[in-house]
PDB file of C-alpha atoms in Angstrom:
ATOM      1  CA  MET A   1     -33.282 -13.544  11.411  1.00  0.00           C
ATOM      2  CA  ASP A   2     -31.907 -11.503   8.515  1.00  0.00           C
ATOM      3  CA  GLN A   3     -30.558 -13.608   5.629  1.00  0.00           C
ATOM      4  CA  PRO A   4     -27.644 -12.099   3.655  1.00  0.00           C
ATOM      5  CA  ILE A   5     -28.325 -11.852  -0.070  1.00  0.00           C
ATOM      6  CA  ALA A   6     -26.057 -10.953  -3.009  1.00  0.00           C
ATOM      7  CA  TYR A   7     -25.309  -7.400  -3.915  1.00  0.00           C
ATOM      8  CA  PRO A   8     -27.549  -6.052  -6.662  1.00  0.00           C
ATOM      9  CA  PHE A   9     -26.384  -3.747  -9.401  1.00  0.00           C
ATOM     10  CA  GLY A  10     -22.940  -5.444  -9.710  1.00  0.00           C
ATOM     11  CA  LEU A  11     -21.939  -4.127  -6.282  1.00  0.00           C
ATOM     12  CA  ARG A  12     -19.278  -6.033  -4.331  1.00  0.00           C
ATOM     13  CA  PRO A  13     -18.609  -6.210  -0.560  1.00  0.00           C
ATOM     14  CA  ILE A  14     -15.726  -3.906   0.437  1.00  0.00           C
ATOM     15  CA  ARG A  15     -15.754  -3.524   4.192  1.00  0.00           C
ATOM     16  CA  LEU A  16     -13.573  -6.540   4.978  1.00  0.00           C
ATOM     17  CA  SER A  17     -11.328  -5.940   1.991  1.00  0.00           C
ATOM     18  CA  GLY A  18     -10.860  -2.298   3.078  1.00  0.00           C
ATOM     19  CA  GLN A  19      -9.942  -3.493   6.565  1.00  0.00           C
ATOM     20  CA  LEU A  20      -7.487  -5.897   5.289  1.00  0.00           C
ATOM     21  CA  ALA A  21      -5.812  -3.382   2.938  1.00  0.00           C
ATOM     22  CA  ALA A  22      -5.576  -0.730   5.679  1.00  0.00           C
ATOM     23  CA  GLY A  23      -4.301  -3.256   8.182  1.00  0.00           C
ATOM     24  CA  ALA A  24      -1.640  -4.535   5.747  1.00  0.00           C
ATOM     25  CA  LEU A  25      -0.404  -0.959   5.142  1.00  0.00           C
ATOM     26  CA  LEU A  26      -0.207  -0.279   8.819  1.00  0.00           C
ATOM     27  CA  LEU A  27       1.561  -3.491   9.543  1.00  0.00           C
ATOM     28  CA  ALA A  28       4.139  -2.766   6.698  1.00  0.00           C
ATOM     29  CA  GLY A  29       4.649   0.739   8.148  1.00  0.00           C
ATOM     30  CA  LEU A  30       5.438  -0.803  11.582  1.00  0.00           C
ATOM     31  CA  VAL A  31       7.959  -3.345   9.889  1.00  0.00           C
ATOM     32  CA  TRP A  32       9.649  -0.377   8.211  1.00  0.00           C
ATOM     33  CA  VAL A  33       9.921   1.382  11.548  1.00  0.00           C
ATOM     34  CA  VAL A  34      11.752  -1.657  12.914  1.00  0.00           C
ATOM     35  CA  ARG A  35      13.988  -1.601   9.781  1.00  0.00           C
ATOM     36  CA  GLY A  36      14.903   2.087  10.520  1.00  0.00           C
ATOM     37  CA  VAL A  37      15.728   1.210  14.196  1.00  0.00           C
ATOM     38  CA  TRP A  38      18.069  -1.517  12.998  1.00  0.00           C
ATOM     39  CA  GLU A  39      19.801   0.783  10.580  1.00  0.00           C
ATOM     40  CA  ILE A  40      20.353   3.261  13.379  1.00  0.00           C
ATOM     41  CA  ARG A  41      21.728   0.450  15.469  1.00  0.00           C
ATOM     42  CA  LEU A  42      24.154  -0.555  12.740  1.00  0.00           C
ATOM     43  CA  ALA A  43      25.313   3.000  12.305  1.00  0.00           C
ATOM     44  CA  LEU A  44      25.846   3.555  15.959  1.00  0.00           C
ATOM     45  CA  ALA A  45      27.796   0.152  16.260  1.00  0.00           C
ATOM     46  CA  GLY A  46      30.043   1.311  13.393  1.00  0.00           C
ATOM     47  CA  GLU A  47      31.793  -0.718  10.709  1.00  0.00           C
ATOM     48  CA  PRO A  48      33.762  -3.759  12.082  1.00  0.00           C
ATOM     49  CA  ALA A  49      37.502  -3.710  11.728  1.00  0.00           C
ATOM     50  CA  SER A  50      37.223  -6.464   9.112  1.00  0.00           C
ATOM     51  CA  GLY A  51      35.471  -3.976   6.772  1.00  0.00           C
ATOM     52  CA  PRO A  52      32.098  -4.177   4.922  1.00  0.00           C
ATOM     53  CA  PRO A  53      30.305  -7.450   4.444  1.00  0.00           C
ATOM     54  CA  VAL A  54      30.993  -7.338   0.604  1.00  0.00           C
ATOM     55  CA  GLN A  55      34.724  -6.983   0.154  1.00  0.00           C
ATOM     56  CA  GLY A  56      35.049  -7.235  -3.585  1.00  0.00           C
ATOM     57  CA  ASN A  57      36.119 -10.027  -5.868  1.00  0.00           C
ATOM     58  CA  GLY A  58      33.254 -12.197  -4.671  1.00  0.00           C
ATOM     59  CA  VAL A  59      34.568 -12.213  -1.091  1.00  0.00           C
ATOM     60  CA  HIS A  60      32.015 -11.949   1.730  1.00  0.00           C
ATOM     61  CA  ARG A  61      33.191 -11.825   5.290  1.00  0.00           C
ATOM     62  CA  PRO A  62      31.010 -13.592   8.074  1.00  0.00           C
ATOM     63  CA  LEU A  63      28.380 -11.397   9.463  1.00  0.00           C
ATOM     64  CA  ASN A  64      28.161 -10.387  13.143  1.00  0.00           C
ATOM     65  CA  ALA A  65      24.916 -10.987  15.125  1.00  0.00           C
ATOM     66  CA  LEU A  66      23.516  -7.531  14.495  1.00  0.00           C
ATOM     67  CA  GLU A  67      24.182  -7.625  10.703  1.00  0.00           C
ATOM     68  CA  ASP A  68      22.721 -11.077  10.543  1.00  0.00           C
ATOM     69  CA  SER A  69      19.516  -9.974  12.330  1.00  0.00           C
ATOM     70  CA  TYR A  70      19.099  -7.123   9.826  1.00  0.00           C
ATOM     71  CA  HIS A  71      18.717  -9.706   7.160  1.00  0.00           C
ATOM     72  CA  PHE A  72      15.577 -10.985   8.939  1.00  0.00           C
ATOM     73  CA  VAL A  73      14.145  -7.422   9.460  1.00  0.00           C
ATOM     74  CA  ASN A  74      14.765  -6.745   5.788  1.00  0.00           C
ATOM     75  CA  ALA A  75      13.095  -9.960   4.746  1.00  0.00           C
ATOM     76  CA  ALA A  76      10.114  -9.017   6.886  1.00  0.00           C
ATOM     77  CA  GLY A  77       9.858  -5.625   5.168  1.00  0.00           C
ATOM     78  CA  SER A  78       9.694  -7.430   1.829  1.00  0.00           C
ATOM     79  CA  VAL A  79       6.960  -9.715   3.059  1.00  0.00           C
ATOM     80  CA  GLY A  80       5.037  -6.689   4.299  1.00  0.00           C
ATOM     81  CA  GLY A  81       5.381  -4.990   1.012  1.00  0.00           C
ATOM     82  CA  LEU A  82       4.087  -8.116  -0.791  1.00  0.00           C
ATOM     83  CA  LEU A  83       1.012  -8.364   1.557  1.00  0.00           C
ATOM     84  CA  CYS A  84       0.262  -4.663   0.944  1.00  0.00           C
ATOM     85  CA  ALA A  85       0.369  -5.120  -2.772  1.00  0.00           C
ATOM     86  CA  VAL A  86      -1.995  -8.208  -2.553  1.00  0.00           C
ATOM     87  CA  PHE A  87      -4.562  -6.640  -0.262  1.00  0.00           C
ATOM     88  CA  PHE A  88      -4.389  -3.135  -1.655  1.00  0.00           C
ATOM     89  CA  ILE A  89      -4.828  -4.207  -5.339  1.00  0.00           C
ATOM     90  CA  GLY A  90      -7.556  -6.650  -4.292  1.00  0.00           C
ATOM     91  CA  TRP A  91      -9.406  -3.803  -2.517  1.00  0.00           C
ATOM     92  CA  LEU A  92      -8.773  -1.360  -5.523  1.00  0.00           C
ATOM     93  CA  TRP A  93     -10.426  -3.819  -7.917  1.00  0.00           C
ATOM     94  CA  ARG A  94     -13.522  -4.019  -5.721  1.00  0.00           C
ATOM     95  CA  VAL A  95     -14.008  -0.235  -5.228  1.00  0.00           C
ATOM     96  CA  ARG A  96     -13.264   0.324  -8.937  1.00  0.00           C
ATOM     97  CA  ASP A  97     -15.934  -2.146  -9.969  1.00  0.00           C
ATOM     98  CA  ASN A  98     -18.361  -0.658  -7.472  1.00  0.00           C
ATOM     99  CA  ALA A  99     -17.632   2.920  -8.725  1.00  0.00           C
ATOM    100  CA  LYS A 100     -18.449   1.889 -12.230  1.00  0.00           C
ATOM    101  CA  ALA A 101     -21.718   0.296 -11.029  1.00  0.00           C
ATOM    102  CA  LEU A 102     -22.747   3.260  -8.968  1.00  0.00           C
ATOM    103  CA  SER A 103     -21.795   5.946 -11.531  1.00  0.00           C
ATOM    104  CA  GLY A 104     -22.692   4.144 -14.748  1.00  0.00           C
ATOM    105  CA  GLN A 105     -19.441   5.538 -16.192  1.00  0.00           C
ATOM    106  CA  VAL A 106     -16.556   3.777 -17.797  1.00  0.00           C
ATOM    107  CA  PRO A 107     -13.455   4.134 -15.637  1.00  0.00           C
ATOM    108  CA  LYS A 108     -10.820   6.609 -16.809  1.00  0.00           C
ATOM    109  CA  TYR A 109      -8.119   4.001 -16.750  1.00  0.00           C
ATOM    110  CA  ALA A 110      -8.467   0.463 -18.340  1.00  0.00           C
ATOM    111  CA  GLY A 111      -8.453  -2.512 -15.937  1.00  0.00           C
ATOM    112  CA  PHE A 112      -4.883  -3.662 -16.703  1.00  0.00           C
ATOM    113  CA  TRP A 113      -3.549  -0.398 -15.340  1.00  0.00           C
ATOM    114  CA  VAL A 114      -4.593  -1.580 -11.812  1.00  0.00           C
ATOM    115  CA  TYR A 115      -1.619  -3.876 -12.025  1.00  0.00           C
ATOM    116  CA  ALA A 116       0.607  -2.307 -14.666  1.00  0.00           C
ATOM    117  CA  GLY A 117       0.360   1.199 -13.370  1.00  0.00           C
ATOM    118  CA  TRP A 118       2.628   0.415 -10.496  1.00  0.00           C
ATOM    119  CA  CYS A 119       5.465  -1.111 -12.461  1.00  0.00           C
ATOM    120  CA  VAL A 120       5.587   0.598 -15.924  1.00  0.00           C
ATOM    121  CA  PRO A 121       8.279   3.328 -15.752  1.00  0.00           C
ATOM    122  CA  ILE A 122       7.230   6.910 -16.073  1.00  0.00           C
ATOM    123  CA  VAL A 123       3.354   6.268 -16.076  1.00  0.00           C
ATOM    124  CA  ASN A 124       3.844   4.816 -12.481  1.00  0.00           C
ATOM    125  CA  LEU A 125       4.477   8.415 -11.328  1.00  0.00           C
ATOM    126  CA  TRP A 126       0.739   9.280 -11.718  1.00  0.00           C
ATOM    127  CA  ILE A 127      -1.516   6.461 -12.863  1.00  0.00           C
ATOM    128  CA  PRO A 128      -2.006   4.663  -9.542  1.00  0.00           C
ATOM    129  CA  ARG A 129      -3.018   7.948  -7.858  1.00  0.00           C
ATOM    130  CA  GLY A 130      -5.289   8.670 -10.843  1.00  0.00           C
ATOM    131  CA  ILE A 131      -7.084   5.320 -10.533  1.00  0.00           C
ATOM    132  CA  VAL A 132      -7.849   6.080  -6.844  1.00  0.00           C
ATOM    133  CA  ALA A 133      -8.904   9.608  -7.549  1.00  0.00           C
ATOM    134  CA  ASP A 134     -11.147   8.437 -10.431  1.00  0.00           C
ATOM    135  CA  VAL A 135     -12.801   5.875  -8.154  1.00  0.00           C
ATOM    136  CA  PHE A 136     -13.381   8.508  -5.497  1.00  0.00           C
ATOM    137  CA  HIS A 137     -15.016  10.945  -7.853  1.00  0.00           C
ATOM    138  CA  ALA A 138     -17.272   8.233  -9.346  1.00  0.00           C
ATOM    139  CA  SER A 139     -18.261   7.032  -5.781  1.00  0.00           C
ATOM    140  CA  ALA A 140     -18.844  10.536  -4.206  1.00  0.00           C
ATOM    141  CA  PRO A 141     -19.412  13.033  -7.096  1.00  0.00           C
ATOM    142  CA  GLY A 142     -19.000  16.657  -6.015  1.00  0.00           C
ATOM    143  CA  ARG A 143     -16.911  15.797  -2.975  1.00  0.00           C
ATOM    144  CA  LYS A 144     -13.336  16.902  -2.596  1.00  0.00           C
ATOM    145  CA  LEU A 145     -10.585  14.332  -2.643  1.00  0.00           C
ATOM    146  CA  PRO A 146      -9.280  13.521   0.847  1.00  0.00           C
ATOM    147  CA  ALA A 147      -6.083  15.280   1.780  1.00  0.00           C
ATOM    148  CA  SER A 148      -4.558  12.007   2.676  1.00  0.00           C
ATOM    149  CA  LEU A 149      -4.564  10.955  -1.016  1.00  0.00           C
ATOM    150  CA  ASN A 150      -1.993  13.532  -2.011  1.00  0.00           C
ATOM    151  CA  VAL A 151       0.066  13.104   1.199  1.00  0.00           C
ATOM    152  CA  TRP A 152       0.129   9.289   0.451  1.00  0.00           C
ATOM    153  CA  TRP A 153       1.284   9.836  -3.178  1.00  0.00           C
ATOM    154  CA  VAL A 154       3.831  12.406  -2.572  1.00  0.00           C
ATOM    155  CA  LEU A 155       5.424  10.303   0.133  1.00  0.00           C
ATOM    156  CA  TRP A 156       5.170   7.153  -2.012  1.00  0.00           C
ATOM    157  CA  LEU A 157       7.043   9.038  -4.846  1.00  0.00           C
ATOM    158  CA  ILE A 158       9.629  10.230  -2.383  1.00  0.00           C
ATOM    159  CA  GLY A 159      10.137   6.619  -1.109  1.00  0.00           C
ATOM    160  CA  MET A 160      10.218   5.110  -4.552  1.00  0.00           C
ATOM    161  CA  LEU A 161      12.733   7.603  -5.970  1.00  0.00           C
ATOM    162  CA  SER A 162      15.001   7.699  -2.983  1.00  0.00           C
ATOM    163  CA  GLY A 163      14.673   3.903  -2.636  1.00  0.00           C
ATOM    164  CA  VAL A 164      16.154   3.300  -6.052  1.00  0.00           C
ATOM    165  CA  GLY A 165      19.618   1.903  -5.516  1.00  0.00           C
ATOM    166  CA  PHE A 166      18.850   1.014  -1.880  1.00  0.00           C
ATOM    167  CA  VAL A 167      16.227  -1.582  -2.284  1.00  0.00           C
ATOM    168  CA  TYR A 168      15.876  -2.447  -6.016  1.00  0.00           C
ATOM    169  CA  ARG A 169      19.567  -2.797  -6.866  1.00  0.00           C
ATOM    170  CA  ASP A 170      21.577  -3.330  -3.746  1.00  0.00           C
ATOM    171  CA  SER A 171      21.809  -6.587  -1.794  1.00  0.00           C
ATOM    172  CA  THR A 172      21.090  -6.574   1.932  1.00  0.00           C
ATOM    173  CA  ASP A 173      24.787  -6.676   2.626  1.00  0.00           C
ATOM    174  CA  GLU A 174      25.295  -3.606   0.431  1.00  0.00           C
ATOM    175  CA  ILE A 175      22.574  -1.822   2.408  1.00  0.00           C
ATOM    176  CA  ILE A 176      24.402  -2.803   5.617  1.00  0.00           C
ATOM    177  CA  ALA A 177      27.555  -1.256   4.244  1.00  0.00           C
ATOM    178  CA  ARG A 178      25.512   1.962   3.485  1.00  0.00           C
ATOM    179  CA  THR A 179      24.543   2.286   7.084  1.00  0.00           C
ATOM    180  CA  TYR A 180      28.236   2.546   8.042  1.00  0.00           C
ATOM    181  CA  THR A 181      29.010   5.183   5.492  1.00  0.00           C
ATOM    182  CA  GLY A 182      25.993   7.341   5.638  1.00  0.00           C
ATOM    183  CA  VAL A 183      22.729   6.181   7.106  1.00  0.00           C
ATOM    184  CA  GLY A 184      20.883   9.449   6.534  1.00  0.00           C
ATOM    185  CA  PRO A 185      19.469   8.653   2.990  1.00  0.00           C
ATOM    186  CA  LEU A 186      18.259   5.300   4.179  1.00  0.00           C
ATOM    187  CA  LEU A 187      16.356   6.793   7.057  1.00  0.00           C
ATOM    188  CA  VAL A 188      14.749   9.407   4.740  1.00  0.00           C
ATOM    189  CA  PHE A 189      13.531   6.527   2.621  1.00  0.00           C
ATOM    190  CA  ASP A 190      12.260   4.544   5.552  1.00  0.00           C
ATOM    191  CA  ALA A 191      10.397   7.620   6.888  1.00  0.00           C
ATOM    192  CA  ALA A 192       8.845   8.227   3.534  1.00  0.00           C
ATOM    193  CA  VAL A 193       7.688   4.541   3.282  1.00  0.00           C
ATOM    194  CA  VAL A 194       6.208   4.676   6.815  1.00  0.00           C
ATOM    195  CA  GLY A 195       4.347   7.913   6.170  1.00  0.00           C
ATOM    196  CA  SER A 196       3.140   6.577   2.846  1.00  0.00           C
ATOM    197  CA  ALA A 197       1.787   3.493   4.558  1.00  0.00           C
ATOM    198  CA  VAL A 198       0.009   5.426   7.242  1.00  0.00           C
ATOM    199  CA  ALA A 199      -1.532   7.984   4.719  1.00  0.00           C
ATOM    200  CA  GLY A 200      -2.365   5.009   2.393  1.00  0.00           C
ATOM    201  CA  ALA A 201      -4.427   3.358   5.186  1.00  0.00           C
ATOM    202  CA  LEU A 202      -6.290   6.626   5.664  1.00  0.00           C
ATOM    203  CA  VAL A 203      -6.975   6.784   1.983  1.00  0.00           C
ATOM    204  CA  VAL A 204      -8.377   3.188   2.062  1.00  0.00           C
ATOM    205  CA  ARG A 205     -10.620   4.038   4.966  1.00  0.00           C
ATOM    206  CA  ALA A 206     -11.848   7.242   3.452  1.00  0.00           C
ATOM    207  CA  LEU A 207     -12.715   5.748   0.065  1.00  0.00           C
ATOM    208  CA  THR A 208     -14.381   2.734   1.614  1.00  0.00           C
ATOM    209  CA  ARG A 209     -16.463   4.963   3.888  1.00  0.00           C
ATOM    210  CA  VAL A 210     -17.642   7.229   1.051  1.00  0.00           C
ATOM    211  CA  GLN A 211     -18.591   4.220  -1.082  1.00  0.00           C
ATOM    212  CA  LEU A 212     -20.423   2.453   1.687  1.00  0.00           C
ATOM    213  CA  GLU A 213     -22.404   5.735   2.314  1.00  0.00           C
ATOM    214  CA  ARG A 214     -23.250   5.899  -1.396  1.00  0.00           C
ATOM    215  CA  MET A 215     -24.404   2.299  -1.391  1.00  0.00           C
ATOM    216  CA  ARG A 216     -26.756   3.030   1.595  1.00  0.00           C
ATOM    217  CA  GLY A 217     -28.388   5.605  -0.589  1.00  0.00           C
ATOM    218  CA  VAL A 218     -28.787   3.301  -3.519  1.00  0.00           C
ATOM    219  CA  LEU A 219     -29.521  -0.217  -2.152  1.00  0.00           C
ATOM    220  CA  PRO A 220     -33.145  -0.942  -1.689  1.00  0.00           C
ATOM    221  CA  GLU A 221     -32.763  -2.730   1.706  1.00  0.00           C
ATOM    222  CA  GLY A 222     -29.835  -0.736   3.128  1.00  0.00           C
ATOM    223  CA  ASP A 223     -26.318  -1.753   3.933  1.00  0.00           C
ATOM    224  CA  LYS A 224     -25.604  -3.552   7.231  1.00  0.00           C
ATOM    225  CA  GLY A 225     -21.855  -3.531   7.770  1.00  0.00           C
ATOM    226  CA  GLY A 226     -21.122  -3.916   4.122  1.00  0.00           C
ATOM    227  CA  HIS A 227     -23.580  -6.652   3.529  1.00  0.00           C
ATOM    228  CA  VAL A 228     -26.981  -6.175   1.976  1.00  0.00           C
ATOM    229  CA  VAL A 229     -29.842  -8.025   3.759  1.00  0.00           C
ATOM    230  CA  ALA A 230     -33.413  -8.624   3.071  1.00  0.00           C
ATOM    231  CA  PRO A 231     -35.998  -8.951   5.827  1.00  0.00           C
ATOM    232  CA  SER A 232     -37.312 -12.343   6.731  1.00  0.00           C
ATOM    233  CA  PRO A 233     -40.766 -13.341   5.440  1.00  0.00           C
ATOM    234  CA  GLY A 234     -43.416 -11.771   7.571  1.00  0.00           C
ATOM    235  CA  VAL A 235     -41.143  -8.964   8.845  1.00  0.00           C
ATOM    236  CA  SER A 236     -42.044  -5.595   7.539  1.00  0.00           C
TER     237      SER A 236
END
C-alpha cells in the first residue's frame, strides 16, 4: 500500500483547502440569494400601517413575522461571510506559500497583506486581487490569468461599494425599512455579492488546479489527489 509522506520543497496540501474555500463561497452565495428573496417579499408586503421598525427617539415597534424571519436570514448571511473569510484566507496562505516554493521568488506583497489587504481603506480596492494574481503568475508562469479573476474582483468592488450604508452602518431593522422605500439598490448589492461568490469559487478552483498541475511536474513521486506518496518497499 502507498504510504503518504510530507510535501518536499516546502509545499503544502491544497486540494481540500481549495474545496472548502470554493464550497464556502458557493454556500455564502446561496444564502445571499435567500436574503434577496426575503427583501423582495418584504417589498411586496409593503410597510405596515404602524410604520418602519425604527420610529425615532429610541422607539422600536414590534416586528411582524416576515420582518422577524429576515433577522435570521441576515444573520445567516453574516455567518456565511465569516466562513468565506476563514476558508478563503486559509487557502490563500497555502497557495501563496506554495507559489513561493515553486518559483523561488519573494511574493510581491508581504504576508500581513493577506489579512490587512481586505480591511485597510483604499488599498483594499486592489491588493487582494493583486495577491491572487501574483500567486497565479508564480504558480503558472506564462499563462494568462483566468477571466473569472477580474469578474470576481469587479463584482466584489460593486458589492463592497454599494453595500456601504446597507450592511456596515445600518442595523437589520433599518435595512428592512429600506426594502419598503426602495428595494432596488439592496437587490443590486445582493446580485453583486452572489455573482462575486460564484466567480470567486471559480478562481479558487482555477488556481488550485494550475498549482496542482505544477506540483505534478516538480514532485519526484507525483501528486495523488493533492498528497505526495512514495511507493512501498519492493514496489518499483
